[in-house]
Amino acid sequence: MMKDMRPHLFSFDFDDTLAHFCGDLEGLFGIFERAGVPRKIVRAAYQNLRNSGGFSITRFVAVLHGAGFTPTATTGEAEAKRWLATSLELYPDAARLIGTPLKIPSAIVTFGDPDYQRQKISIVGLDQLPTFIVSEPFSKAKPLRQLIADYGAPIAHVDDVGSELDAIRHAGLTETEVITYHIVRSSSPEPHTEFPHKQISSLNQIFGD
């Protein structure tokens, strides 16, 4: 059984932990499909970028250019950037991270294209938080070790992807160093994990007053 320890810092994943897209990514995909790019090409381009350094609209359009869809991709890029600014929303339970600092310091540790992730974090008003962006999935242990060095153990990390939490344990970080919370959102990819993690359905369950 996990010990109930007070963390010195809360670390949060970003996508689908702190913020999400209204209507998921269907709105983005639809922009390029309506512009003439076949659905199969759109989905394959997105998935390939997710698996190789993280998705961004700029990288996405470059891939479509390379596939021969230059006119339609260029037309879709401007609309996609407008979609990003209007479709990304902070979860209501993450609003406490804006403005008055919590009693326990907070940071963002997330995976993706650095420029795109920082753009999204800024859109929802969380750019005041220390942010660490890794370019490969399952590699959050390195910035978490840095946060332990800066704040002391234990820290806590909250993620909606259970396999990302499992990777923290595989990297050798124990529960006395990183308390792991699996937040189950409607879009969470898998309910089961290899290692035990504290399961929550809302960030309000960990915010202390």
PDB file of C-alpha atoms in Angstrom:
ATOM      1  CA  MET A   1       0.000   0.000   0.000  1.00  0.00           C
ATOM      2  CA  MET A   2       1.228   3.493  -0.838  1.00  0.00           C
ATOM      3  CA  LYS A   3       2.216   5.773   2.001  1.00  0.00           C
ATOM      4  CA  ASP A   4       0.264   9.002   2.330  1.00  0.00           C
ATOM      5  CA  MET A   5       3.034  11.594   1.986  1.00  0.00           C
ATOM      6  CA  ARG A   6       2.709  15.328   1.433  1.00  0.00           C
ATOM      7  CA  PRO A   7       4.429  16.280  -1.838  1.00  0.00           C
ATOM      8  CA  HIS A   8       6.787  19.253  -2.059  1.00  0.00           C
ATOM      9  CA  LEU A   9       5.583  20.032  -5.596  1.00  0.00           C
ATOM     10  CA  PHE A  10       2.774  19.028  -7.942  1.00  0.00           C
ATOM     11  CA  SER A  11       3.812  18.231 -11.510  1.00  0.00           C
ATOM     12  CA  PHE A  12       1.133  18.006 -14.181  1.00  0.00           C
ATOM     13  CA  ASP A  13       0.971  16.613 -17.675  1.00  0.00           C
ATOM     14  CA  PHE A  14      -0.765  19.112 -19.973  1.00  0.00           C
ATOM     15  CA  ASP A  15      -2.872  17.481 -22.691  1.00  0.00           C
ATOM     16  CA  ASP A  16      -6.054  15.918 -21.311  1.00  0.00           C
ATOM     17  CA  THR A  17      -4.787  16.455 -17.770  1.00  0.00           C
ATOM     18  CA  LEU A  18      -5.007  20.243 -17.526  1.00  0.00           C
ATOM     19  CA  ALA A  19      -6.619  21.158 -20.855  1.00  0.00           C
ATOM     20  CA  HIS A  20      -8.479  19.626 -23.775  1.00  0.00           C
ATOM     21  CA  PHE A  21      -9.898  20.467 -27.179  1.00  0.00           C
ATOM     22  CA  CYS A  22     -13.636  20.975 -27.503  1.00  0.00           C
ATOM     23  CA  GLY A  23     -14.779  18.190 -29.777  1.00  0.00           C
ATOM     24  CA  ASP A  24     -11.388  16.509 -29.458  1.00  0.00           C
ATOM     25  CA  LEU A  25      -9.252  16.699 -32.630  1.00  0.00           C
ATOM     26  CA  GLU A  26     -12.128  16.137 -35.048  1.00  0.00           C
ATOM     27  CA  GLY A  27     -12.425  19.877 -35.600  1.00  0.00           C
ATOM     28  CA  LEU A  28      -8.791  20.119 -36.663  1.00  0.00           C
ATOM     29  CA  PHE A  29      -8.929  17.084 -38.916  1.00  0.00           C
ATOM     30  CA  GLY A  30     -12.128  18.345 -40.511  1.00  0.00           C
ATOM     31  CA  ILE A  31     -10.436  21.584 -41.594  1.00  0.00           C
ATOM     32  CA  PHE A  32      -7.963  19.735 -43.785  1.00  0.00           C
ATOM     33  CA  GLU A  33     -10.471  17.144 -44.965  1.00  0.00           C
ATOM     34  CA  ARG A  34     -12.773  19.933 -46.161  1.00  0.00           C
ATOM     35  CA  ALA A  35      -9.765  21.524 -47.861  1.00  0.00           C
ATOM     36  CA  GLY A  36      -9.359  18.381 -49.949  1.00  0.00           C
ATOM     37  CA  VAL A  37      -6.874  16.224 -48.043  1.00  0.00           C
ATOM     38  CA  PRO A  38      -8.116  12.614 -47.798  1.00  0.00           C
ATOM     39  CA  ARG A  39      -9.108  11.509 -44.306  1.00  0.00           C
ATOM     40  CA  LYS A  40      -6.621   8.625 -44.402  1.00  0.00           C
ATOM     41  CA  ILE A  41      -3.726  11.019 -45.148  1.00  0.00           C
ATOM     42  CA  VAL A  42      -4.780  13.436 -42.396  1.00  0.00           C
ATOM     43  CA  ARG A  43      -4.960  10.720 -39.712  1.00  0.00           C
ATOM     44  CA  ALA A  44      -1.701   9.058 -40.804  1.00  0.00           C
ATOM     45  CA  ALA A  45       0.167  12.382 -40.790  1.00  0.00           C
ATOM     46  CA  TYR A  46      -1.077  13.174 -37.294  1.00  0.00           C
ATOM     47  CA  GLN A  47      -0.143   9.779 -35.889  1.00  0.00           C
ATOM     48  CA  ASN A  48       3.304   9.810 -37.491  1.00  0.00           C
ATOM     49  CA  LEU A  49       4.078  13.179 -35.912  1.00  0.00           C
ATOM     50  CA  ARG A  50       2.776  12.025 -32.523  1.00  0.00           C
ATOM     51  CA  ASN A  51       5.269   9.165 -32.683  1.00  0.00           C
ATOM     52  CA  SER A  52       8.238  11.257 -33.823  1.00  0.00           C
ATOM     53  CA  GLY A  53       8.789  14.300 -31.647  1.00  0.00           C
ATOM     54  CA  GLY A  54       5.239  15.488 -31.160  1.00  0.00           C
ATOM     55  CA  PHE A  55       2.473  17.061 -33.228  1.00  0.00           C
ATOM     56  CA  SER A  56       2.313  20.718 -34.208  1.00  0.00           C
ATOM     57  CA  ILE A  57       0.257  22.520 -36.834  1.00  0.00           C
ATOM     58  CA  THR A  58       3.426  23.778 -38.539  1.00  0.00           C
ATOM     59  CA  ARG A  59       4.944  20.282 -38.750  1.00  0.00           C
ATOM     60  CA  PHE A  60       1.584  18.850 -39.806  1.00  0.00           C
ATOM     61  CA  VAL A  61       1.272  21.268 -42.730  1.00  0.00           C
ATOM     62  CA  ALA A  62       4.882  20.510 -43.757  1.00  0.00           C
ATOM     63  CA  VAL A  63       4.047  16.800 -43.939  1.00  0.00           C
ATOM     64  CA  LEU A  64       0.980  17.507 -46.078  1.00  0.00           C
ATOM     65  CA  HIS A  65       3.110  19.700 -48.349  1.00  0.00           C
ATOM     66  CA  GLY A  66       5.488  16.777 -48.765  1.00  0.00           C
ATOM     67  CA  ALA A  67       2.567  14.538 -49.685  1.00  0.00           C
ATOM     68  CA  GLY A  68       1.617  16.900 -52.518  1.00  0.00           C
ATOM     69  CA  PHE A  69      -1.225  18.836 -50.881  1.00  0.00           C
ATOM     70  CA  THR A  70       0.451  22.247 -50.872  1.00  0.00           C
ATOM     71  CA  PRO A  71      -2.463  24.502 -51.972  1.00  0.00           C
ATOM     72  CA  THR A  72      -5.070  22.919 -49.711  1.00  0.00           C
ATOM     73  CA  ALA A  73      -2.668  22.549 -46.780  1.00  0.00           C
ATOM     74  CA  THR A  74      -1.730  26.219 -46.960  1.00  0.00           C
ATOM     75  CA  THR A  75      -5.397  27.194 -47.010  1.00  0.00           C
ATOM     76  CA  GLY A  76      -6.102  24.963 -44.019  1.00  0.00           C
ATOM     77  CA  GLU A  77      -3.165  26.213 -41.930  1.00  0.00           C
ATOM     78  CA  ALA A  78      -4.649  29.649 -41.187  1.00  0.00           C
ATOM     79  CA  GLU A  79      -7.986  28.133 -40.218  1.00  0.00           C
ATOM     80  CA  ALA A  80      -6.214  25.525 -38.059  1.00  0.00           C
ATOM     81  CA  LYS A  81      -4.434  28.250 -36.088  1.00  0.00           C
ATOM     82  CA  ARG A  82      -7.745  30.009 -35.468  1.00  0.00           C
ATOM     83  CA  TRP A  83      -9.233  26.680 -34.385  1.00  0.00           C
ATOM     84  CA  LEU A  84      -6.390  26.205 -31.899  1.00  0.00           C
ATOM     85  CA  ALA A  85      -6.970  29.599 -30.287  1.00  0.00           C
ATOM     86  CA  THR A  86     -10.707  29.047 -29.871  1.00  0.00           C
ATOM     87  CA  SER A  87     -11.010  25.298 -29.215  1.00  0.00           C
ATOM     88  CA  LEU A  88      -8.461  24.695 -26.455  1.00  0.00           C
ATOM     89  CA  GLU A  89     -10.003  24.860 -22.978  1.00  0.00           C
ATOM     90  CA  LEU A  90      -8.687  24.513 -19.461  1.00  0.00           C
ATOM     91  CA  TYR A  91     -10.538  21.929 -17.408  1.00  0.00           C
ATOM     92  CA  PRO A  92     -12.546  23.717 -14.685  1.00  0.00           C
ATOM     93  CA  ASP A  93     -10.653  21.850 -11.953  1.00  0.00           C
ATOM     94  CA  ALA A  94      -7.349  23.204 -13.329  1.00  0.00           C
ATOM     95  CA  ALA A  95      -8.423  26.856 -13.003  1.00  0.00           C
ATOM     96  CA  ARG A  96      -6.866  27.068  -9.536  1.00  0.00           C
ATOM     97  CA  LEU A  97      -3.443  26.966 -11.168  1.00  0.00           C
ATOM     98  CA  ILE A  98      -4.064  30.443 -12.616  1.00  0.00           C
ATOM     99  CA  GLY A  99      -3.466  33.518 -10.484  1.00  0.00           C
ATOM    100  CA  THR A 100      -2.867  33.065  -6.761  1.00  0.00           C
ATOM    101  CA  PRO A 101      -0.233  30.360  -6.239  1.00  0.00           C
ATOM    102  CA  LEU A 102      -1.235  27.205  -4.401  1.00  0.00           C
ATOM    103  CA  LYS A 103       0.346  26.398  -1.071  1.00  0.00           C
ATOM    104  CA  ILE A 104       2.379  23.701  -2.841  1.00  0.00           C
ATOM    105  CA  PRO A 105       4.397  24.786  -5.925  1.00  0.00           C
ATOM    106  CA  SER A 106       3.300  23.478  -9.322  1.00  0.00           C
ATOM    107  CA  ALA A 107       4.993  22.720 -12.634  1.00  0.00           C
ATOM    108  CA  ILE A 108       4.088  21.254 -16.020  1.00  0.00           C
ATOM    109  CA  VAL A 109       5.946  18.206 -17.354  1.00  0.00           C
ATOM    110  CA  THR A 110       4.590  17.207 -20.729  1.00  0.00           C
ATOM    111  CA  PHE A 111       5.432  15.527 -24.023  1.00  0.00           C
ATOM    112  CA  GLY A 112       5.249  17.098 -27.471  1.00  0.00           C
ATOM    113  CA  ASP A 113       6.659  19.627 -29.896  1.00  0.00           C
ATOM    114  CA  PRO A 114       8.160  22.354 -27.649  1.00  0.00           C
ATOM    115  CA  ASP A 115       6.885  25.395 -29.562  1.00  0.00           C
ATOM    116  CA  TYR A 116       3.393  23.954 -29.973  1.00  0.00           C
ATOM    117  CA  GLN A 117       3.140  22.885 -26.340  1.00  0.00           C
ATOM    118  CA  ARG A 118       4.242  26.311 -25.099  1.00  0.00           C
ATOM    119  CA  GLN A 119       1.746  27.972 -27.434  1.00  0.00           C
ATOM    120  CA  LYS A 120      -1.082  25.867 -26.004  1.00  0.00           C
ATOM    121  CA  ILE A 121       0.031  26.433 -22.419  1.00  0.00           C
ATOM    122  CA  SER A 122       0.021  30.189 -23.081  1.00  0.00           C
ATOM    123  CA  ILE A 123      -3.456  30.101 -24.648  1.00  0.00           C
ATOM    124  CA  VAL A 124      -5.001  28.724 -21.444  1.00  0.00           C
ATOM    125  CA  GLY A 125      -3.040  31.103 -19.221  1.00  0.00           C
ATOM    126  CA  LEU A 126      -0.616  28.690 -17.564  1.00  0.00           C
ATOM    127  CA  ASP A 127       2.611  30.077 -18.993  1.00  0.00           C
ATOM    128  CA  GLN A 128       3.615  31.376 -15.549  1.00  0.00           C
ATOM    129  CA  LEU A 129       4.255  27.805 -14.380  1.00  0.00           C
ATOM    130  CA  PRO A 130       7.716  26.226 -14.725  1.00  0.00           C
ATOM    131  CA  THR A 131       7.420  24.027 -17.788  1.00  0.00           C
ATOM    132  CA  PHE A 132       9.442  21.018 -18.940  1.00  0.00           C
ATOM    133  CA  ILE A 133       8.726  19.569 -22.377  1.00  0.00           C
ATOM    134  CA  VAL A 134      10.134  16.215 -23.472  1.00  0.00           C
ATOM    135  CA  SER A 135      10.293  15.352 -27.174  1.00  0.00           C
ATOM    136  CA  GLU A 136       9.910  11.605 -26.736  1.00  0.00           C
ATOM    137  CA  PRO A 137       7.053   9.742 -25.029  1.00  0.00           C
ATOM    138  CA  PHE A 138       7.784   7.913 -21.781  1.00  0.00           C
ATOM    139  CA  SER A 139      10.743  10.181 -20.951  1.00  0.00           C
ATOM    140  CA  LYS A 140       9.383  12.377 -18.156  1.00  0.00           C
ATOM    141  CA  ALA A 141      11.681  10.852 -15.528  1.00  0.00           C
ATOM    142  CA  LYS A 142      14.556  13.215 -16.370  1.00  0.00           C
ATOM    143  CA  PRO A 143      12.700  16.499 -15.657  1.00  0.00           C
ATOM    144  CA  LEU A 144      11.043  14.899 -12.638  1.00  0.00           C
ATOM    145  CA  ARG A 145      14.494  14.093 -11.236  1.00  0.00           C
ATOM    146  CA  GLN A 146      15.441  17.735 -11.757  1.00  0.00           C
ATOM    147  CA  LEU A 147      12.354  18.835  -9.827  1.00  0.00           C
ATOM    148  CA  ILE A 148      13.217  16.439  -7.001  1.00  0.00           C
ATOM    149  CA  ALA A 149      16.698  17.989  -6.875  1.00  0.00           C
ATOM    150  CA  ASP A 150      15.177  21.474  -6.754  1.00  0.00           C
ATOM    151  CA  TYR A 151      12.279  20.876  -4.336  1.00  0.00           C
ATOM    152  CA  GLY A 152      13.108  17.673  -2.485  1.00  0.00           C
ATOM    153  CA  ALA A 153      11.302  14.338  -2.378  1.00  0.00           C
ATOM    154  CA  PRO A 154       8.604  13.443  -2.661  1.00  0.00           C
ATOM    155  CA  ILE A 155       7.004  15.339  -5.524  1.00  0.00           C
ATOM    156  CA  ALA A 156       3.741  14.298  -7.183  1.00  0.00           C
ATOM    157  CA  HIS A 157       3.036  13.839 -10.880  1.00  0.00           C
ATOM    158  CA  VAL A 158      -0.461  13.758 -12.378  1.00  0.00           C
ATOM    159  CA  ASP A 159      -1.047  12.240 -15.821  1.00  0.00           C
ATOM    160  CA  ASP A 160      -4.019  10.933 -17.776  1.00  0.00           C
ATOM    161  CA  VAL A 161      -1.860   8.349 -19.593  1.00  0.00           C
ATOM    162  CA  GLY A 162      -1.230   5.359 -17.383  1.00  0.00           C
ATOM    163  CA  SER A 163       1.679   4.099 -19.458  1.00  0.00           C
ATOM    164  CA  GLU A 164       3.471   7.423 -18.909  1.00  0.00           C
ATOM    165  CA  LEU A 165       3.156   6.869 -15.165  1.00  0.00           C
ATOM    166  CA  ASP A 166       4.387   3.294 -15.562  1.00  0.00           C
ATOM    167  CA  ALA A 167       7.432   4.638 -17.441  1.00  0.00           C
ATOM    168  CA  ILE A 168       8.319   6.758 -14.394  1.00  0.00           C
ATOM    169  CA  ARG A 169       8.506   3.590 -12.317  1.00  0.00           C
ATOM    170  CA  HIS A 170      10.439   1.735 -15.025  1.00  0.00           C
ATOM    171  CA  ALA A 171      12.969   4.586 -14.935  1.00  0.00           C
ATOM    172  CA  GLY A 172      13.643   3.768 -11.288  1.00  0.00           C
ATOM    173  CA  LEU A 173      11.723   6.547  -9.519  1.00  0.00           C
ATOM    174  CA  THR A 174       9.969   5.092  -6.490  1.00  0.00           C
ATOM    175  CA  GLU A 175       6.810   6.237  -4.720  1.00  0.00           C
ATOM    176  CA  THR A 176       8.982   7.844  -2.022  1.00  0.00           C
ATOM    177  CA  GLU A 177      10.402  10.095  -4.779  1.00  0.00           C
ATOM    178  CA  VAL A 178       7.394  10.614  -7.071  1.00  0.00           C
ATOM    179  CA  ILE A 179       3.807  10.045  -5.948  1.00  0.00           C
ATOM    180  CA  THR A 180       1.934   9.169  -9.132  1.00  0.00           C
ATOM    181  CA  TYR A 181      -1.692  10.116  -9.769  1.00  0.00           C
ATOM    182  CA  HIS A 182      -3.635   8.665 -12.681  1.00  0.00           C
ATOM    183  CA  ILE A 183      -6.390  11.125 -13.544  1.00  0.00           C
ATOM    184  CA  VAL A 184      -9.147   9.463 -15.512  1.00  0.00           C
ATOM    185  CA  ARG A 185     -10.671  11.896 -17.991  1.00  0.00           C
ATOM    186  CA  SER A 186     -13.260  11.004 -20.626  1.00  0.00           C
ATOM    187  CA  SER A 187     -10.453  10.809 -23.198  1.00  0.00           C
ATOM    188  CA  SER A 188      -8.005   8.805 -21.067  1.00  0.00           C
ATOM    189  CA  PRO A 189      -6.506   6.124 -23.329  1.00  0.00           C
ATOM    190  CA  GLU A 190      -6.327   3.123 -21.022  1.00  0.00           C
ATOM    191  CA  PRO A 191      -7.835   2.268 -17.644  1.00  0.00           C
ATOM    192  CA  HIS A 192      -5.273  -0.323 -16.563  1.00  0.00           C
ATOM    193  CA  THR A 193      -1.654   0.190 -15.536  1.00  0.00           C
ATOM    194  CA  GLU A 194       1.293  -2.062 -14.824  1.00  0.00           C
ATOM    195  CA  PHE A 195       2.159  -0.350 -11.532  1.00  0.00           C
ATOM    196  CA  PRO A 196      -0.193   0.930  -8.826  1.00  0.00           C
ATOM    197  CA  HIS A 197      -0.973   4.643  -9.007  1.00  0.00           C
ATOM    198  CA  LYS A 198      -3.405   6.754  -7.028  1.00  0.00           C
ATOM    199  CA  GLN A 199      -6.500   7.100  -9.231  1.00  0.00           C
ATOM    200  CA  ILE A 200      -8.505  10.329  -9.297  1.00  0.00           C
ATOM    201  CA  SER A 201     -11.245  11.757 -11.478  1.00  0.00           C
ATOM    202  CA  SER A 202     -10.693  15.435 -10.616  1.00  0.00           C
ATOM    203  CA  LEU A 203      -7.749  17.630  -9.659  1.00  0.00           C
ATOM    204  CA  ASN A 204      -9.859  18.885  -6.759  1.00  0.00           C
ATOM    205  CA  GLN A 205      -9.088  15.581  -5.066  1.00  0.00           C
ATOM    206  CA  ILE A 206      -5.433  16.551  -4.648  1.00  0.00           C
ATOM    207  CA  PHE A 207      -5.617  20.304  -4.123  1.00  0.00           C
ATOM    208  CA  GLY A 208      -5.361  21.033  -0.412  1.00  0.00           C
ATOM    209  CA  ASP A 209      -6.598  24.274   1.134  1.00  0.00           C
TER     210      ASP A 209
END
